[in-house]
XYZ file of C-alpha atoms in Angstrom:
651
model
C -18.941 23.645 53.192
C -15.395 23.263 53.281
C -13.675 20.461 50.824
C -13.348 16.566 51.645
C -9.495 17.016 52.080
C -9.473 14.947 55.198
C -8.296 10.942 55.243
C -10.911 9.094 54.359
C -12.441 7.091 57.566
C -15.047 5.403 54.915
C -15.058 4.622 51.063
C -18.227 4.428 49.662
C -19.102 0.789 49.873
C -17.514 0.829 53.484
C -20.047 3.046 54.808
C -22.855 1.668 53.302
C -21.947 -1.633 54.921
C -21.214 0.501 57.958
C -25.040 1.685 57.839
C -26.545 -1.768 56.821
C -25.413 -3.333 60.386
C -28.265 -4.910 61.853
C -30.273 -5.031 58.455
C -28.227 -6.952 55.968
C -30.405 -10.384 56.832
C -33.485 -7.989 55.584
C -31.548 -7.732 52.218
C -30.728 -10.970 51.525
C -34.338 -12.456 51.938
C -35.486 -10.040 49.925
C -33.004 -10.521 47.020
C -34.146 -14.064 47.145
C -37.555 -13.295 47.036
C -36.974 -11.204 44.606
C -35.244 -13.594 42.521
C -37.995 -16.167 43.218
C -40.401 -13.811 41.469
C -38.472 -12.876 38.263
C -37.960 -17.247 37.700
C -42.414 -17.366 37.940
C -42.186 -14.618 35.564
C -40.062 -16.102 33.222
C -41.667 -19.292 33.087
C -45.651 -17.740 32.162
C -43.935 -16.878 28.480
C -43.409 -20.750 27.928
C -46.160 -21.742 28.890
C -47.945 -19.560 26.366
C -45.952 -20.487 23.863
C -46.802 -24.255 24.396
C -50.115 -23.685 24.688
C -50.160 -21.910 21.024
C -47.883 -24.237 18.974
C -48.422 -27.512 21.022
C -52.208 -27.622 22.439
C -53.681 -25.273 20.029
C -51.186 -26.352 17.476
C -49.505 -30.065 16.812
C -45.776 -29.021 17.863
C -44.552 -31.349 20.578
C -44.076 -29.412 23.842
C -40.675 -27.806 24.611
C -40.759 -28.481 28.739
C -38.054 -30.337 29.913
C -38.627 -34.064 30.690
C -39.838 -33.884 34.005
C -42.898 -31.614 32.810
C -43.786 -33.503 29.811
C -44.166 -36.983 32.136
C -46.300 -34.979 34.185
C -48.411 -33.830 30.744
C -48.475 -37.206 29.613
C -49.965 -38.881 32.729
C -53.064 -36.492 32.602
C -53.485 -37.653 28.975
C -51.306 -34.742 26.887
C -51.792 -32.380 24.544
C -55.337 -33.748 23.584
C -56.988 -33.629 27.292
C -55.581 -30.153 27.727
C -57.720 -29.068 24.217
C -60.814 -29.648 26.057
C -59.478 -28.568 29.178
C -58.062 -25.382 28.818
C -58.619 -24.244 32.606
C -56.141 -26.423 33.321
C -53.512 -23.939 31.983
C -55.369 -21.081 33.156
C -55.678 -22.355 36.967
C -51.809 -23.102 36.606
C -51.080 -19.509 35.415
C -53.164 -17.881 38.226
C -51.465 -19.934 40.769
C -48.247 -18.678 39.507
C -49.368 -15.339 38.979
C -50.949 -15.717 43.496
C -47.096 -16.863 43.913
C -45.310 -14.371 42.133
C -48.022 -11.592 44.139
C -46.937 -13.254 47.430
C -42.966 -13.204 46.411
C -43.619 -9.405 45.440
C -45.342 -8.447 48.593
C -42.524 -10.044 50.280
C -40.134 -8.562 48.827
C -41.122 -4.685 49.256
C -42.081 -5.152 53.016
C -38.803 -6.846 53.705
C -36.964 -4.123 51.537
C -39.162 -1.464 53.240
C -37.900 -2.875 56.614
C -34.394 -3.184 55.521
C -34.047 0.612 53.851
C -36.076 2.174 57.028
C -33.681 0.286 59.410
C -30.858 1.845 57.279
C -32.348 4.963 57.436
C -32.532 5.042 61.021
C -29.138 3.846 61.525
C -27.875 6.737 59.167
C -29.354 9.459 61.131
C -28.530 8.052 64.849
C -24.909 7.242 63.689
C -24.704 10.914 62.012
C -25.868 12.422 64.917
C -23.837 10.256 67.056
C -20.757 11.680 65.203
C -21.379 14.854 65.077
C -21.762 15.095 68.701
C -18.369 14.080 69.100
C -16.833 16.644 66.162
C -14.795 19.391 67.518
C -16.123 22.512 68.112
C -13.919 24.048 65.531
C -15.390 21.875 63.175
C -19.131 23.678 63.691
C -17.779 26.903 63.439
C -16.241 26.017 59.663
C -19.229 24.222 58.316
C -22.895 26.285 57.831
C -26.013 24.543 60.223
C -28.170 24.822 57.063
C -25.150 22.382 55.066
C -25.385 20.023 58.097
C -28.790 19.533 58.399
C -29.203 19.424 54.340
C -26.677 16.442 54.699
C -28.605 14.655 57.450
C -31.857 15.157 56.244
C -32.665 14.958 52.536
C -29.088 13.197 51.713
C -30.076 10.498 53.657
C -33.945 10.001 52.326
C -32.042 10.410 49.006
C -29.804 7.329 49.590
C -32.454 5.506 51.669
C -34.636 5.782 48.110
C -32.165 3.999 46.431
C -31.834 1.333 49.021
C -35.375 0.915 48.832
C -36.002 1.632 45.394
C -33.160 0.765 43.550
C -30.680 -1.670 44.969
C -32.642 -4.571 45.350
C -34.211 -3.811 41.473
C -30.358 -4.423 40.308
C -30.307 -7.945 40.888
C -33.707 -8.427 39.565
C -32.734 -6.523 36.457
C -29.786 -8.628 36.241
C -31.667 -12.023 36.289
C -34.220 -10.801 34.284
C -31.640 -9.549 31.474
C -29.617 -13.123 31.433
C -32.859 -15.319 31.492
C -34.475 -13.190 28.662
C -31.627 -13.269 26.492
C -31.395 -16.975 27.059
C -34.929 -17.864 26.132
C -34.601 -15.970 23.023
C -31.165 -17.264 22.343
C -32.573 -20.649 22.639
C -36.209 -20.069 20.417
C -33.785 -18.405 17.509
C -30.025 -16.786 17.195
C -30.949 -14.410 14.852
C -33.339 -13.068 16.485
C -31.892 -12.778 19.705
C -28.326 -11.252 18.316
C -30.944 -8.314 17.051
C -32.226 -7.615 20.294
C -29.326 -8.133 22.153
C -26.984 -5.466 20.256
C -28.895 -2.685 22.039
C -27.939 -4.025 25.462
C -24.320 -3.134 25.488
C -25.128 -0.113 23.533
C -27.627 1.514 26.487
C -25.470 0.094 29.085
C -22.145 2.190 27.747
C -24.063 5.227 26.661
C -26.136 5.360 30.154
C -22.849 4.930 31.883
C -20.859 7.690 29.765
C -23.936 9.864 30.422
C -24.057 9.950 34.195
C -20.184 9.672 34.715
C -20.472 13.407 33.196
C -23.763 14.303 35.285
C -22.587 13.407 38.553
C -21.098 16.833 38.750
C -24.308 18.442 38.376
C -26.121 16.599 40.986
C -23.598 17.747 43.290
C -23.658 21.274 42.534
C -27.640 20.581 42.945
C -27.145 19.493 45.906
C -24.427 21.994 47.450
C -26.614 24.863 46.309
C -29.626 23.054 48.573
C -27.503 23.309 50.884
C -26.982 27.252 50.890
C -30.668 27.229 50.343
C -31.634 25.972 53.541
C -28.812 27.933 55.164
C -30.340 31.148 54.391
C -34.128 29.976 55.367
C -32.251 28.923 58.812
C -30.516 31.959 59.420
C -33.577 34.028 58.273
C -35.690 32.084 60.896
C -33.546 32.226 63.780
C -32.513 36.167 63.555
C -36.568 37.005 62.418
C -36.183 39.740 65.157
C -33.023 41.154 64.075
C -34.594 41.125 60.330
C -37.758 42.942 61.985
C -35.978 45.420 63.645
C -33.721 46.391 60.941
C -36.217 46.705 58.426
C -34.271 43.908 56.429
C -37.450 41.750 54.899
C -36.819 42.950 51.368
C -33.682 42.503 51.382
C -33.648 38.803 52.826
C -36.448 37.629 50.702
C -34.420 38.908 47.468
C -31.714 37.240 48.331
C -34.043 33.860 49.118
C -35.702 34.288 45.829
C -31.786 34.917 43.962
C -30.759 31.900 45.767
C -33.824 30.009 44.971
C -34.091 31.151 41.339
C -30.226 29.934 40.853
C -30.944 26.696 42.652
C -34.248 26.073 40.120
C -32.239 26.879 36.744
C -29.266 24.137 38.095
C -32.158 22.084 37.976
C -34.063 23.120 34.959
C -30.528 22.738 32.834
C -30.397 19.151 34.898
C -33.812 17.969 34.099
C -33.262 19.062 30.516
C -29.933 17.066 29.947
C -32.194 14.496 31.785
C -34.803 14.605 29.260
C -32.291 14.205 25.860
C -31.028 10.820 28.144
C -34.528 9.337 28.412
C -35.322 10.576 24.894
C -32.267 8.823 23.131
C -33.010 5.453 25.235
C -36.431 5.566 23.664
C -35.072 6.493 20.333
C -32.462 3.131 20.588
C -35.113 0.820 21.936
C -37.546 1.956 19.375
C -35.264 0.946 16.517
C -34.840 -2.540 18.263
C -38.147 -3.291 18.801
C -39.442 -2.298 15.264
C -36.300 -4.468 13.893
C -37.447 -7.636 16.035
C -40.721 -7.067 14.816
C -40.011 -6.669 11.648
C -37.747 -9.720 11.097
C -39.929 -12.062 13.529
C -42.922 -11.415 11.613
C -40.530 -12.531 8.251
C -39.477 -15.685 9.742
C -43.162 -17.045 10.833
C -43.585 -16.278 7.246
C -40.830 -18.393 6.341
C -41.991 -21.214 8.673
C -38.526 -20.399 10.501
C -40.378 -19.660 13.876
C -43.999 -20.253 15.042
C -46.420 -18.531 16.135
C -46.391 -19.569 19.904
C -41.803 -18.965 19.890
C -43.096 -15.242 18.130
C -45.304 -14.712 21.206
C -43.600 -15.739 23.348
C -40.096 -13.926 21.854
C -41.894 -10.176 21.755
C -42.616 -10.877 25.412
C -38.956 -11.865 26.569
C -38.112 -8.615 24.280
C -40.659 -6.810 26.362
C -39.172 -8.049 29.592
C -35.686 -7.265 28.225
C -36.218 -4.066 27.449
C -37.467 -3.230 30.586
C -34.696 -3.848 32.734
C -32.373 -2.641 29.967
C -34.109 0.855 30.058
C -34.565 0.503 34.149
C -31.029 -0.098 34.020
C -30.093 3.880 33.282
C -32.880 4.813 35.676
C -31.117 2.944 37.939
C -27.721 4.847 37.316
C -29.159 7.782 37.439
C -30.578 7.205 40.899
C -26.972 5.793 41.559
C -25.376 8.836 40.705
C -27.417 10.480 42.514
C -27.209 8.729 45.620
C -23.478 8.859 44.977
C -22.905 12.616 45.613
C -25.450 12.005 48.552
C -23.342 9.946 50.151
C -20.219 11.489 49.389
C -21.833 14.574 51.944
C -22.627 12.079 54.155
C -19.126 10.334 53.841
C -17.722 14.725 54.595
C -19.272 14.599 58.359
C -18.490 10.884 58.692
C -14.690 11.103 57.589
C -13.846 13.929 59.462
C -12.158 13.005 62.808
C -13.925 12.642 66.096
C -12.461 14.585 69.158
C -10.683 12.196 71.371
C -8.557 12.259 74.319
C -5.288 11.589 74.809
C -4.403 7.990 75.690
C -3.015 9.059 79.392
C -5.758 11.734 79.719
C -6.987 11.993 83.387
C -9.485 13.364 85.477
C -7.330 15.466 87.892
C -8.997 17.371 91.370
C -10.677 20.642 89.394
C -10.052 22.728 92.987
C -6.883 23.923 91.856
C -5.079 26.950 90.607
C -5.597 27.838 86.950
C -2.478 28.811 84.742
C -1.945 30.808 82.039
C 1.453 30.419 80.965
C 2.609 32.261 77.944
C -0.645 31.241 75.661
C -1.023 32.706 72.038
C -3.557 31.568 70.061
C -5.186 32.599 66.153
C -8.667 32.086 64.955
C -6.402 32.460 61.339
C -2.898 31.776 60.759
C -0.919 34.878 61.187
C -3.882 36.898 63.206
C -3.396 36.681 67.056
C -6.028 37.533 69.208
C -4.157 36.459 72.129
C -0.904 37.642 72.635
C 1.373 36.231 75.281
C -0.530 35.721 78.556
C 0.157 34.416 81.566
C -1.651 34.524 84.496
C -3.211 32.476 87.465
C -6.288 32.375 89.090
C -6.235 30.806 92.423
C -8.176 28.332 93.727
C -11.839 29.419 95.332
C -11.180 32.855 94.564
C -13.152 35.425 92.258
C -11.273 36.932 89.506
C -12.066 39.515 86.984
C -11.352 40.514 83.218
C -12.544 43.648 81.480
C -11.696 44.517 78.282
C -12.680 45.999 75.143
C -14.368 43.958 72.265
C -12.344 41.858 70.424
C -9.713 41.559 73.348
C -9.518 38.162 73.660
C -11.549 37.603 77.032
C -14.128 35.379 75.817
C -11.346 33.416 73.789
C -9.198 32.888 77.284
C -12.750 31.045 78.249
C -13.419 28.829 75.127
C -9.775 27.978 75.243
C -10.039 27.116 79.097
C -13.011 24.969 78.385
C -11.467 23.924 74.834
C -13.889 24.416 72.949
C -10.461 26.016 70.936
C -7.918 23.557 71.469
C -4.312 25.435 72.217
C -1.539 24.376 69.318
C 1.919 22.941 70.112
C 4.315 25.691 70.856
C 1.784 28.205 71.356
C 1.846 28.164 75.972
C -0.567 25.884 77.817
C -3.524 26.251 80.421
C -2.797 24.162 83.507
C -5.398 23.157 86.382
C -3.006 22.493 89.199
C 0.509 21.150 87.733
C -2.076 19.276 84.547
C -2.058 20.514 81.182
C -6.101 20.634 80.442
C -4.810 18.979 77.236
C -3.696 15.688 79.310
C -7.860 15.902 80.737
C -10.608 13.896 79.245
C -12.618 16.530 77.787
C -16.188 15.831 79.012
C -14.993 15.558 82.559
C -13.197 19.403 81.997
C -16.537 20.803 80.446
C -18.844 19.329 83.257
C -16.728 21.001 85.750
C -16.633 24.578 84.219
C -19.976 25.977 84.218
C -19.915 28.852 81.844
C -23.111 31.470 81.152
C -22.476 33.611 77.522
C -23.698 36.643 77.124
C -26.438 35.303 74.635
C -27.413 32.153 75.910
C -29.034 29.328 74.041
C -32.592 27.686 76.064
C -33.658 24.508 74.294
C -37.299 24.330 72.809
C -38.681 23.009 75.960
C -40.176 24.145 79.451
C -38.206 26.358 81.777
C -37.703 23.341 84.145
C -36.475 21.339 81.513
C -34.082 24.422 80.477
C -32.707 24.645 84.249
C -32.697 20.813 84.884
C -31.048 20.110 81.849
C -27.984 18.871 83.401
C -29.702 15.812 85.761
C -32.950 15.518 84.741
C -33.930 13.856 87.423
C -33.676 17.316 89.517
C -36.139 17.543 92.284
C -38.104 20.907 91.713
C -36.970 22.730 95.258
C -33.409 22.684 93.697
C -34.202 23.977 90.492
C -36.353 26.668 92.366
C -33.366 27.435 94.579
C -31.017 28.214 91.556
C -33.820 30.268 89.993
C -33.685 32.421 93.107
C -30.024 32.629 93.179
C -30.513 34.106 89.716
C -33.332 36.608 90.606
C -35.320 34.691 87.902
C -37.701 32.696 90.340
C -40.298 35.248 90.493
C -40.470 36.323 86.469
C -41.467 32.374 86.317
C -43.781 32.118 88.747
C -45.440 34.861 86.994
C -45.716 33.236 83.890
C -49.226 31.057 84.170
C -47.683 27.599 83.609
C -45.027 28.678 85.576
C -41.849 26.093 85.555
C -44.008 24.306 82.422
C -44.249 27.586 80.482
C -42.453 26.374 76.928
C -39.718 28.007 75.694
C -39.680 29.039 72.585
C -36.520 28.363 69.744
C -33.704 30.658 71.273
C -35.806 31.496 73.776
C -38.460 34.021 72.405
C -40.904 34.126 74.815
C -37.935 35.245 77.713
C -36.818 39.101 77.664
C -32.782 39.171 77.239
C -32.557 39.874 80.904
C -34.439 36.740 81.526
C -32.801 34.601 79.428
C -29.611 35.646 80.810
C -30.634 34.860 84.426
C -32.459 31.388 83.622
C -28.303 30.202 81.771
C -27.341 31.544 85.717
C -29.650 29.308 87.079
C -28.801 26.237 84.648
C -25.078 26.787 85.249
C -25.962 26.827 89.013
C -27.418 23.171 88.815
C -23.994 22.054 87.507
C -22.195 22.847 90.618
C -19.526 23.236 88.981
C -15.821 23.833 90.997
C -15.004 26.636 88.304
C -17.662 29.238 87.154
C -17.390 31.302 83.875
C -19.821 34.435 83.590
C -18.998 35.608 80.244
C -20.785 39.387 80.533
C -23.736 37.294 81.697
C -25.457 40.132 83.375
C -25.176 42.903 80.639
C -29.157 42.306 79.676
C -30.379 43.112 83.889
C -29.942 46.685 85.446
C -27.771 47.526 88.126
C -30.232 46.632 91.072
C -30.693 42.992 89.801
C -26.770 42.940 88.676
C -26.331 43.699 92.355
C -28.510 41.466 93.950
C -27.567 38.391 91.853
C -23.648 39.335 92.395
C -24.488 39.301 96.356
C -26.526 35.971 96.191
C -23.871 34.310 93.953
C -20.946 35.947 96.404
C -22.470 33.932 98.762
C -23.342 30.728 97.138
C -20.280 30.249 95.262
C -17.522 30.656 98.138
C -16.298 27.612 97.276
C -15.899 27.426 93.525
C -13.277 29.565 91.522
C -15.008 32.517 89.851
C -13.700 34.169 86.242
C -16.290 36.883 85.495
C -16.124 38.577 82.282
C -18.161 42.072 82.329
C -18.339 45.349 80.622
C -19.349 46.754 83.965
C -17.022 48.019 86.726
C -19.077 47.824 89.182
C -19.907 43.240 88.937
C -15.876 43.151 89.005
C -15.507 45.071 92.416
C -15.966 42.128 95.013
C -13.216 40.142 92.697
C -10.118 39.235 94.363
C -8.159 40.331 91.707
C -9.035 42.039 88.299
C -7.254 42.008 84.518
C -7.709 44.101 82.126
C -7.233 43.440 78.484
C -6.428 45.533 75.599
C -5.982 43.967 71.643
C -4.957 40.548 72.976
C -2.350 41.124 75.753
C -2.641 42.287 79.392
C -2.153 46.090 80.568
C -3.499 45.998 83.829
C -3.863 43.520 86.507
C -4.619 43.947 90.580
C -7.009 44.489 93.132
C -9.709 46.457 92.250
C -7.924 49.048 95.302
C -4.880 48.733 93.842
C -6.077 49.436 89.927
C -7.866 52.687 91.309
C -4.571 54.166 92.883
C -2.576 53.282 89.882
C -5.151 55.598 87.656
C -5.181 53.670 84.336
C -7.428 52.097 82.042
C -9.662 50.266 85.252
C -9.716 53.803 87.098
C -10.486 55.537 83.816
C -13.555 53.223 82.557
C -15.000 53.450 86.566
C -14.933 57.291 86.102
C -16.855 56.930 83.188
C -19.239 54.441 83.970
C -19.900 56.633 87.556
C -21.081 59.869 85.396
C -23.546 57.548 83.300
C -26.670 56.310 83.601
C -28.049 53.170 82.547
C -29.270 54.274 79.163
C -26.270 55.834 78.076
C -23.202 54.432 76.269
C -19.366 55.414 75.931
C -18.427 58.086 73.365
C -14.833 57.082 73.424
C -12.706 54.259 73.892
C -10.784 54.506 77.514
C -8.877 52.018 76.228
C -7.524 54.666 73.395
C -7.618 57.681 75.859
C -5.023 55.911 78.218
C -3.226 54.655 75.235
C -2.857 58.074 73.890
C -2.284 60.121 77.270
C 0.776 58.030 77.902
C 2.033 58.618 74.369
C 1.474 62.559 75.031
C 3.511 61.656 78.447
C 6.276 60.145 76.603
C 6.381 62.370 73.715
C 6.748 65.163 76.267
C 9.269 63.505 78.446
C 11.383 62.915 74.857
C 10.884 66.900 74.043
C 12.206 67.936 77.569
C 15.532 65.762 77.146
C 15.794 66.809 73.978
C 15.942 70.490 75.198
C 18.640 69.778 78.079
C 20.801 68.411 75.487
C 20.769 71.832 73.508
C 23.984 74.001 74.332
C 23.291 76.876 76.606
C 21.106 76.199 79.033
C 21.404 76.560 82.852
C 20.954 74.621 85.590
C 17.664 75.705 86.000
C 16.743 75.072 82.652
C 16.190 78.407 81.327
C 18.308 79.464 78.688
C 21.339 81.688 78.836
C 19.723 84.521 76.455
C 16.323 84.798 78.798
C 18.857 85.307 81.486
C 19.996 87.943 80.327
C 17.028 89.769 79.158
């Protein structure tokens, strides 16, 4: 996918917060719930540590004042010796409480990270709907849905996993190092030294991975382009004989993608394996020098206890801690690709845009336009198509006929400086652009028919289409009766592209969708080169009659579906050669009378062994080159009136 060079709609935090609308309040109660069980769990160490030095021992107990008044009035230290359930009744009642805070806490993060996670992918679909065409064309479908699919579980994971474990880490670090602070310094300085060390070397560690993850995740991406592009063209694969070649390129792909993640798991694994070396040292240290100072009578027995357990809980969150930047790097890059799609600009009208009368004259004035800089494949052209009228373009491929379309519909948008397309006296620049595409209905020559039922497929403009109108654009499209055929008929499912549909079919079910629309301007875009001339016919003479009102632009490869048009240009490497009638093209004997010659002499099956376009190019050349010779010759000294020379003359 192309780089993140655009201005920056979001930062990182900004989308997040952008994401978490609606779900924030989830968050919050579960950070306090969260919170709420990491104070219970705190408090169990103390109270095993009073019950060692003070009821099993004669230490007074170390509660604050409140607690030991409480103590007191039930008779102390001496009724809790022979009644030790008291203290065990108390722990399990903590132990039901912190359960209950827990459960809490992952259903309302559950809630909060799904909610997220649905708000990612509708507001990611949302946009992307609204991205300029030119914007699909530059960026691979496989990338796309890579980035809205397994970027976003990645960063709900986090959310869910991770986020809410920060603050609980947090807590749990501060409160451990204070209890064990407060039982000894010593002590506590020993097992605190690792903190800032795993901390800085966990950090300086995935500040230098991130880069990996990304290339991880980029090379997904490519991944699940190819699988998507093998997919959709399986019969183009088939028929080529192409299966060994696309499954080693799958497997090079694949085995690529695997060793980027071999090389990251092992960098991974020497992370994890130096944390465990570091916290390893500091707990043999604190065990070490605890077990010298009970010796010493410097600490007792219950503080010990109660000290290897804070240093339990400590290191814990301390080695949860890199986890936790490593899940945060990764989510990182994750929503970095998210933050690509969401930072790139949404296509947007013009403030004054309008929504002029569509039953107008279209203008071509002058228009030029490049797919890349430098490389016109429209040069120059002006023309108009008036209102209600039928006009025609033929043209070689790669002439720029289909681009006049996507530009008309802008799908392409035309540059400043480069002409303009006007409907009426409007610029289609200065019209919103969803009211311009609903009134140009436009069949391609390989239509697209959703993964649903032929109804659905025809209907899909107003779903709420009674079935005699879809049925009477089927007929107008000669398509009525293949259905009907089918056993489900109108219900038969179409498959992804439309597999189940010959190309003929296909084509003539787009007709009948685009006939729904009724649309004031109609685009065919050599949308009957998949039927035979019969059916081409009998569609042309049903649609002659159907759409008398609308302006037609057909686009065809035959002659013969442009000879009803009004008026017919033809195209040659981006500029105009020939335009008229389809009488007056025939008298003037060009290109048009030259490819109807052809296409007269052939039959269906056969193709063109030449290019007309080429012939004409190169029998006017031969013209010219002759007409140069011959007044080259009357310029020579010599020769007569007649134009014979003086020395043939005399012979």
């Amino acid at each position: 996918m192309t780089k993140d060079t655009q201005k920056e709609r979001f930062t990182r935090w900004g989308m997040v917060k952008y994401f978490m609308h609606g779900c924030t309040r989830f968050f919050i109660f579960s950070i306090v719930a969260s919170f709420l069980v990491t104070i219970l769990e705190m408090l169990i160490p103390q109270i095993i540590r009073s019950t060692v030095d003070s009821v099993i021992g004669d230490k007074p107990f170390a509660f604050p004042a409140v607690v030991n008044g409480w103590i007191s009035d039930i008779g102390g230290a001496p009724y809790l010796r022979t009644h030790l359930w008291v203290i065990s009744i108390t722990i399990i009642v903590m132990a039901l409480f912190v359960a209950l805070f827990r459960y809490a806490t992952n259903q309302l993060n559950s809630i909060a990270a799904e909610r997220l996670q649905q708000n990612m992918r509708d507001k990611l679909f949302s946009h992307i709907q609204k991205l300029p065409f030119t914007w699909h064309m530059q960026n691979k479908t496989g990338d796309i849905i890579q980035r809205c699919t397994s970027d976003v579980e990645r960063v709900r994971i986090f959310i869910a996993e991770q986020l809410v474990s920060v603050v609980r880490i947090v807590i749990m670090m501060i409160l451990s190092l204070f209890f064990m602070f407060s039982m000894d310094l010593r002590l506590g300085a020993v097992a605190a030294a690792t903190v800032p060390v795993i901390i800085a070397y966990s950090g300086f560690f995935f500040s230098r991975i991130g880069r990996h993850f990304k290339e991880c995740d980029d090379n997904e991406g490519i991944l699940s382009t190819i699988a998507q592009e093998n997919l959709t063209g399986v019969r183009v694969v088939r028929a080529f004989g192409r299966e060994d070649y696309e499954r080693k390129r799958f497997e090079k792909q694949n085995t690529y993608y695997t060793g980027l993640w071999v090389h990251l798991m092992k960098l991974m694994s020497y992370f994890w394996g130096a944390g465990d070396l570091i916290t390893g040292i500091q707990v043999v240290l604190v065990l070490s020098l605890g077990s010298a100072f009970c010796v010493h009578g410097t600490l007792t027995t219950g503080e010990f206890i109660a000290f290897l357990t804070y240093n339990g809980m400590l290191i814990w969150p301390v080695r949860q801690l890199g986890r936790v930047i490593s899940e945060m790097s990764k989510a990182g890059v994750s929503i970095d690709r998210i933050r690509y799609i969401m930072n790139t600009p949404e296509e947007k009208d013009r403030p004054d845009a309008t929504e002029p009368d569509m039953h107008q004259d279209i203008t071509f004035d002058h228009v030029t336009f490049s797919y890349e800089e430098n490389v016109p494949v429209v040069k120059d052209v002006s023309f108009t198509v008036k209102a209600g009228t039928t006009f025609g373009i033929l043209g070689s491929t790669g002439s720029g006929k289909s681009t006049l379309m996507h530009l008309l519909d802008r799908l392409y948008d035309l540059p400043e400086g480069s002409g303009s397309i006007r409907i009426g006296d409007t610029d289609i620049r200065d019209i919103k652009a969803q009211y311009l595409r609903r009134n140009i209905g436009m069949v391609l020559q390989e239509p697209y028919l959703f993964s649903r039922t032929i109804g659905e497929n025809i209907s899909i403009t107003d779903r709420s289409m009674p079935m005699s109108d879809i049925r009477t654009a089927a007929r107008l499209a000669s398509v009525d009766d293949a259905i009907t055929g089918f056993k489900n008929g109108y219900d038969t499912m179409v498959g992804e592209r439309g597999v189940t549909l010959s190309g003929g079919q296909k084509q003539r079910t787009a007709i009948a969708r685009m006939l729904t629309q009724k649309a004031p301007i109609m685009v065919f875009d050599d949308s009957l080169s998949a039927v035979d001339a019969e059916t081409d016919a009998k569609i042309r003479s049903a649609l002659n009659r159907h759409l008398k009102d609308s302006t037609v632009i057909l686009i065809a490869h035959r002659v013969t579906t442009l000879m009803n048009a009004d008026k017919i240009m033809v195209m040659d490497k981006g500029k105009i050669v020939e335009m008229g009638t389809p009488d007056e093209l025939m008298a003037k004997g060009g290109v048009y009378k030259r490819i109807y010659d052809m296409q007269l002499t052939m039959s269906e099956d056969d193709v063109f062994t030449g290019n007309p376009f080429e012939e004409v190019e190169a029998e006017n050349a031969a013209k010219a080159a002759g007409r140069d010779a011959a007044a080259e010759t009357d310029d020579k000294p010599g020769k007569n009136a007649s134009g014979n020379s003086a020395a043939v003359k005399e012979v």
